[in-house]
Amino acid sequence: MRKMPQVLIVEDESAIAELIAINLRHHGFTPVCAEDGPSAQKALEDSVPDLILLDWMLPGGTSGLELAKRWRSQSRTKQVPILMLTARGDEPDKIAGLDAGADDYITKPFSVQELLARIRAVLRRRAPLSVGEELKVGALHLNGATHQVSYQGQTLKLGPMEFKLLSHLMQHPERVHSRSQLLDQVWGDDAYIEERTVDVHVKRLRQALGEAGTMVQTVRGAGYRLSADAQ
Ligand code: CA
């Protein structure tokens, strides 16, 4: 079972923070609230969340923008996606937020549905495997801490790209992924990769998986899927 994604909400307006927290909890997330920079820092030291919702205007002299820059530069928080919340809708501010390392930007007032959609999109794009997370599909196991993959208890050897691809597929078992979705979500910002590259790595992944290779299925005209029922 995957743990519920943890979201750190850094927002000084308690009514907004509470509203977000209630809705996140209702939709399967674990919210943690912090009302300013120092308490957010403390929360991060306790546990690294899957995503940070960061308000731009915070009390105490440290802006959300400065926090975003700081967290991007620290190894502990470098990989954590940041979604900025702000009352500012100006283009230069938006660019400043993205430059500081935010993954996306949402302008207040926003609807809960819009916020949830943005959170899910950011998580899908980044989808870093949480350290120590274990994924299990059928007899296939993947350990995010040791980077070990095994099938029916036998350790398998995978290249780094195959490992990344497999961990993505295992995080969303049974779902069909098109080649362009895989490029976007597994290869990320390396924009110059052709869709054919996906096929090459899928082929290598199947070979590396041996008997479990049949779990990686081709869905004609649609893409690829990892299924617990090997065909
Ligand atoms: Ca604020």
mmCIF file of N, CA, C and O and ligand atoms in Angstrom, residues 11-13 55-59 108, ligand 1:
data_model
loop_
_atom_site.group_PDB
_atom_site.id
_atom_site.type_symbol
_atom_site.label_atom_id
_atom_site.label_comp_id
_atom_site.label_asym_id
_atom_site.label_seq_id
_atom_site.Cartn_x
_atom_site.Cartn_y
_atom_site.Cartn_z
ATOM 1 N N GLU A 11 1.126 28.696 5.338
ATOM 2 C CA GLU A 11 0.127 29.754 5.122
ATOM 3 C C GLU A 11 -0.212 30.372 6.468
ATOM 4 O O GLU A 11 -0.552 29.664 7.409
ATOM 5 N N ASP A 12 -0.081 31.709 6.568
ATOM 6 C CA ASP A 12 -0.333 32.371 7.851
ATOM 7 C C ASP A 12 -1.811 32.645 8.104
ATOM 8 O O ASP A 12 -2.214 32.860 9.244
ATOM 9 N N GLU A 13 -2.622 32.664 7.048
ATOM 10 C CA GLU A 13 -4.047 32.895 7.264
ATOM 11 C C GLU A 13 -4.688 31.568 7.650
ATOM 12 O O GLU A 13 -4.875 30.683 6.808
ATOM 13 N N ASP A 55 2.712 29.874 0.674
ATOM 14 C CA ASP A 55 2.137 31.206 0.504
ATOM 15 C C ASP A 55 3.269 32.208 0.256
ATOM 16 O O ASP A 55 4.344 32.114 0.844
ATOM 17 N N TRP A 56 3.021 33.155 -0.619
ATOM 18 C CA TRP A 56 4.046 34.145 -0.972
ATOM 19 C C TRP A 56 4.283 35.120 0.178
ATOM 20 O O TRP A 56 5.407 35.366 0.592
ATOM 21 N N MET A 57 3.157 35.667 0.710
ATOM 22 C CA MET A 57 3.252 36.689 1.759
ATOM 23 C C MET A 57 3.143 36.025 3.128
ATOM 24 O O MET A 57 2.084 35.569 3.520
ATOM 25 N N LEU A 58 4.274 36.013 3.823
ATOM 26 C CA LEU A 58 4.304 35.402 5.149
ATOM 27 C C LEU A 58 4.796 36.411 6.172
ATOM 28 O O LEU A 58 5.565 37.314 5.829
ATOM 29 N N PRO A 59 4.380 36.282 7.437
ATOM 30 C CA PRO A 59 4.854 37.214 8.461
ATOM 31 C C PRO A 59 6.291 36.884 8.855
ATOM 32 O O PRO A 59 6.797 35.807 8.541
ATOM 33 N N LYS A 108 -4.734 33.358 -5.552
ATOM 34 C CA LYS A 108 -5.928 33.459 -4.690
ATOM 35 C C LYS A 108 -6.877 34.497 -5.279
ATOM 36 O O LYS A 108 -6.409 35.503 -5.792
HETATM 37 CA CA CA B 1 -0.208 35.250 3.689
#
